[in-house]
mmCIF file of C-alpha atoms in Angstrom:
data_model
loop_
_atom_site.group_PDB
_atom_site.id
_atom_site.type_symbol
_atom_site.label_atom_id
_atom_site.label_comp_id
_atom_site.label_asym_id
_atom_site.label_seq_id
_atom_site.Cartn_x
_atom_site.Cartn_y
_atom_site.Cartn_z
ATOM 1 C CA UNK A 1 2.452 -21.651 62.453
ATOM 2 C CA UNK A 2 3.664 -18.772 64.599
ATOM 3 C CA UNK A 3 3.471 -15.161 63.463
ATOM 4 C CA UNK A 4 7.081 -15.168 62.288
ATOM 5 C CA UNK A 5 10.037 -17.470 61.829
ATOM 6 C CA UNK A 6 13.518 -16.284 62.740
ATOM 7 C CA UNK A 7 16.675 -17.579 61.085
ATOM 8 C CA UNK A 8 19.814 -16.865 63.079
ATOM 9 C CA UNK A 9 19.924 -15.261 66.493
ATOM 10 C CA UNK A 10 18.809 -11.669 67.155
ATOM 11 C CA UNK A 11 20.687 -9.580 69.711
ATOM 12 C CA UNK A 12 19.821 -10.540 73.267
ATOM 13 C CA UNK A 13 20.458 -7.895 75.876
ATOM 14 C CA UNK A 14 21.161 -10.577 78.476
ATOM 15 C CA UNK A 15 24.110 -11.917 76.432
ATOM 16 C CA UNK A 16 25.557 -8.428 76.077
ATOM 17 C CA UNK A 17 25.156 -7.688 79.801
ATOM 18 C CA UNK A 18 26.676 -11.006 80.875
ATOM 19 C CA UNK A 19 29.585 -10.434 78.484
ATOM 20 C CA UNK A 20 30.177 -6.942 79.873
ATOM 21 C CA UNK A 21 30.042 -8.151 83.486
ATOM 22 C CA UNK A 22 32.573 -10.889 82.725
ATOM 23 C CA UNK A 23 34.878 -8.408 80.949
ATOM 24 C CA UNK A 24 34.698 -5.928 83.834
ATOM 25 C CA UNK A 25 35.354 -8.652 86.414
ATOM 26 C CA UNK A 26 38.269 -10.036 84.382
ATOM 27 C CA UNK A 27 39.709 -6.528 83.973
ATOM 28 C CA UNK A 28 39.481 -5.938 87.712
ATOM 29 C CA UNK A 29 41.071 -9.327 88.372
ATOM 30 C CA UNK A 30 43.999 -8.648 86.031
ATOM 31 C CA UNK A 31 44.464 -5.177 87.525
ATOM 32 C CA UNK A 32 44.470 -6.828 90.976
ATOM 33 C CA UNK A 33 41.343 -4.941 92.070
ATOM 34 C CA UNK A 34 43.085 -1.567 92.200
ATOM 35 C CA UNK A 35 46.644 -2.505 93.152
ATOM 36 C CA UNK A 36 47.862 -2.000 89.569
ATOM 37 C CA UNK A 37 47.771 1.355 87.748
ATOM 38 C CA UNK A 38 44.370 2.503 86.484
ATOM 39 C CA UNK A 39 45.600 2.667 82.874
ATOM 40 C CA UNK A 40 46.263 -1.095 82.950
ATOM 41 C CA UNK A 41 42.650 -1.643 83.980
ATOM 42 C CA UNK A 42 41.448 0.590 81.122
ATOM 43 C CA UNK A 43 43.616 -1.186 78.529
ATOM 44 C CA UNK A 44 42.360 -4.620 79.589
ATOM 45 C CA UNK A 45 38.768 -3.332 79.714
ATOM 46 C CA UNK A 46 38.921 -1.808 76.216
ATOM 47 C CA UNK A 47 40.565 -4.918 74.757
ATOM 48 C CA UNK A 48 37.964 -7.086 76.456
ATOM 49 C CA UNK A 49 35.096 -5.036 75.048
ATOM 50 C CA UNK A 50 36.557 -5.159 71.524
ATOM 51 C CA UNK A 51 37.055 -8.924 71.746
ATOM 52 C CA UNK A 52 33.837 -9.876 73.537
ATOM 53 C CA UNK A 53 30.960 -7.701 72.328
ATOM 54 C CA UNK A 54 31.196 -8.455 68.577
ATOM 55 C CA UNK A 55 30.776 -12.162 69.334
ATOM 56 C CA UNK A 56 27.473 -11.520 71.156
ATOM 57 C CA UNK A 57 25.540 -10.912 67.940
ATOM 58 C CA UNK A 58 25.440 -11.982 64.309
ATOM 59 C CA UNK A 59 23.318 -11.482 61.200
ATOM 60 C CA UNK A 60 19.772 -12.839 61.207
ATOM 61 C CA UNK A 61 16.541 -12.720 59.233
ATOM 62 C CA UNK A 62 12.857 -13.153 59.938
ATOM 63 C CA UNK A 63 9.883 -14.042 57.789
ATOM 64 C CA UNK A 64 6.225 -13.315 58.429
ATOM 65 C CA UNK A 65 3.089 -13.483 56.283
ATOM 66 C CA UNK A 66 3.958 -10.291 54.340
ATOM 67 C CA UNK A 67 7.726 -9.908 54.026
ATOM 68 C CA UNK A 68 11.225 -11.096 54.832
ATOM 69 C CA UNK A 69 13.473 -8.812 56.867
ATOM 70 C CA UNK A 70 17.209 -9.459 56.726
ATOM 71 C CA UNK A 71 19.557 -7.706 59.157
ATOM 72 C CA UNK A 72 23.234 -8.017 58.282
ATOM 73 C CA UNK A 73 26.194 -6.918 60.376
ATOM 74 C CA UNK A 74 29.689 -6.220 59.103
ATOM 75 C CA UNK A 75 32.239 -9.030 59.244
ATOM 76 C CA UNK A 76 34.875 -6.649 60.668
ATOM 77 C CA UNK A 77 34.648 -6.816 64.475
ATOM 78 C CA UNK A 78 35.464 -3.117 64.979
ATOM 79 C CA UNK A 79 32.695 -2.047 62.596
ATOM 80 C CA UNK A 80 30.352 -4.605 64.150
ATOM 81 C CA UNK A 81 31.004 -3.049 67.566
ATOM 82 C CA UNK A 82 30.144 0.388 66.159
ATOM 83 C CA UNK A 83 26.906 -1.080 64.783
ATOM 84 C CA UNK A 84 26.047 -2.528 68.190
ATOM 85 C CA UNK A 85 26.667 0.816 69.870
ATOM 86 C CA UNK A 86 24.481 2.548 67.259
ATOM 87 C CA UNK A 87 27.315 4.648 65.820
ATOM 88 C CA UNK A 88 27.088 2.940 62.415
ATOM 89 C CA UNK A 89 24.021 1.684 60.548
ATOM 90 C CA UNK A 90 23.442 -2.019 60.102
ATOM 91 C CA UNK A 91 22.271 -3.269 56.711
ATOM 92 C CA UNK A 92 18.523 -3.910 56.826
ATOM 93 C CA UNK A 93 16.784 -5.333 53.769
ATOM 94 C CA UNK A 94 13.019 -5.827 53.518
ATOM 95 C CA UNK A 95 11.705 -8.110 50.767
ATOM 96 C CA UNK A 96 7.971 -8.359 50.115
ATOM 97 C CA UNK A 97 6.858 -11.928 49.516
ATOM 98 C CA UNK A 98 5.165 -10.789 46.296
ATOM 99 C CA UNK A 99 8.618 -9.855 44.886
ATOM 100 C CA UNK A 100 9.850 -13.459 45.095
ATOM 101 C CA UNK A 101 9.798 -15.293 41.769
ATOM 102 C CA UNK A 102 11.364 -18.548 42.968
ATOM 103 C CA UNK A 103 12.620 -19.944 46.281
ATOM 104 C CA UNK A 104 14.878 -22.950 46.698
ATOM 105 C CA UNK A 105 16.761 -24.647 49.495
ATOM 106 C CA UNK A 106 20.380 -25.570 48.780
ATOM 107 C CA UNK A 107 22.296 -28.106 50.855
ATOM 108 C CA UNK A 108 26.109 -28.043 50.813
ATOM 109 C CA UNK A 109 28.074 -30.676 52.661
ATOM 110 C CA UNK A 110 30.764 -29.360 54.955
ATOM 111 C CA UNK A 111 34.097 -30.966 54.080
ATOM 112 C CA UNK A 112 35.339 -32.403 57.360
ATOM 113 C CA UNK A 113 39.108 -32.517 57.606
ATOM 114 C CA UNK A 114 39.189 -33.730 61.181
ATOM 115 C CA UNK A 115 37.314 -36.467 63.050
ATOM 116 C CA UNK A 116 36.402 -33.927 65.743
ATOM 117 C CA UNK A 117 34.887 -31.369 63.341
ATOM 118 C CA UNK A 118 31.296 -30.913 64.506
ATOM 119 C CA UNK A 119 30.375 -27.927 62.318
ATOM 120 C CA UNK A 120 26.975 -28.167 60.682
ATOM 121 C CA UNK A 121 26.504 -28.639 56.961
ATOM 122 C CA UNK A 122 25.409 -25.538 55.064
ATOM 123 C CA UNK A 123 21.693 -25.088 54.393
ATOM 124 C CA UNK A 124 20.740 -21.917 52.496
ATOM 125 C CA UNK A 125 17.500 -20.426 51.245
ATOM 126 C CA UNK A 126 18.036 -18.830 47.831
ATOM 127 C CA UNK A 127 15.427 -16.325 46.687
ATOM 128 C CA UNK A 128 15.150 -15.248 43.034
ATOM 129 C CA UNK A 129 13.502 -11.838 42.971
ATOM 130 C CA UNK A 130 11.469 -10.244 40.185
ATOM 131 C CA UNK A 131 14.220 -7.611 39.813
ATOM 132 C CA UNK A 132 16.618 -10.329 38.644
ATOM 133 C CA UNK A 133 18.669 -10.396 41.836
ATOM 134 C CA UNK A 134 19.340 -13.346 44.100
ATOM 135 C CA UNK A 135 19.286 -13.202 47.880
ATOM 136 C CA UNK A 136 20.882 -15.955 49.959
ATOM 137 C CA UNK A 137 19.732 -16.477 53.541
ATOM 138 C CA UNK A 138 21.483 -18.952 55.805
ATOM 139 C CA UNK A 139 19.088 -21.418 57.402
ATOM 140 C CA UNK A 140 21.699 -22.665 59.873
ATOM 141 C CA UNK A 141 20.203 -25.132 62.324
ATOM 142 C CA UNK A 142 16.554 -24.332 61.629
ATOM 143 C CA UNK A 143 13.986 -26.973 62.544
ATOM 144 C CA UNK A 144 12.620 -28.972 59.620
ATOM 145 C CA UNK A 145 8.941 -28.207 60.278
ATOM 146 C CA UNK A 146 9.809 -24.507 60.017
ATOM 147 C CA UNK A 147 11.494 -25.182 56.680
ATOM 148 C CA UNK A 148 8.204 -26.416 55.258
ATOM 149 C CA UNK A 149 6.445 -23.294 56.574
ATOM 150 C CA UNK A 150 9.070 -21.024 55.001
ATOM 151 C CA UNK A 151 8.741 -22.652 51.594
ATOM 152 C CA UNK A 152 4.949 -22.438 51.822
ATOM 153 C CA UNK A 153 5.120 -18.707 52.585
ATOM 154 C CA UNK A 154 7.521 -17.954 49.731
ATOM 155 C CA UNK A 155 5.338 -19.605 47.060
#
């Protein structure tokens, strides 16, 4: 087993940079590379940043031999952008493995209303803590051999 298992996708600087380059190029294209007023370029650039950057990152968690770290971003795109820029704190929760009383994996079937719906079914890791609280972590499309390692660590 590796040192840690990651559920979700952490922020990748390359995705953010590629997104910004595309937004800048699209803004220049729509402003006709300087033939339109500069304020039109700024409006398109700001709208592009607000629409593009929040999609570059989402909540994730990681587990190692000692604890589980969960990093959660806001669902509001404007607040998520502020979290990416470091102007607002993201929610970071650290759970020691010794605090876990019970761990279970829950499978929920995704109700498909369309024949072209390719969304994954829901697979969640539910942790019952000694404090009496429950923590739900989305497993998403995690590989099955990692699932066995996660359950072994949480016991």
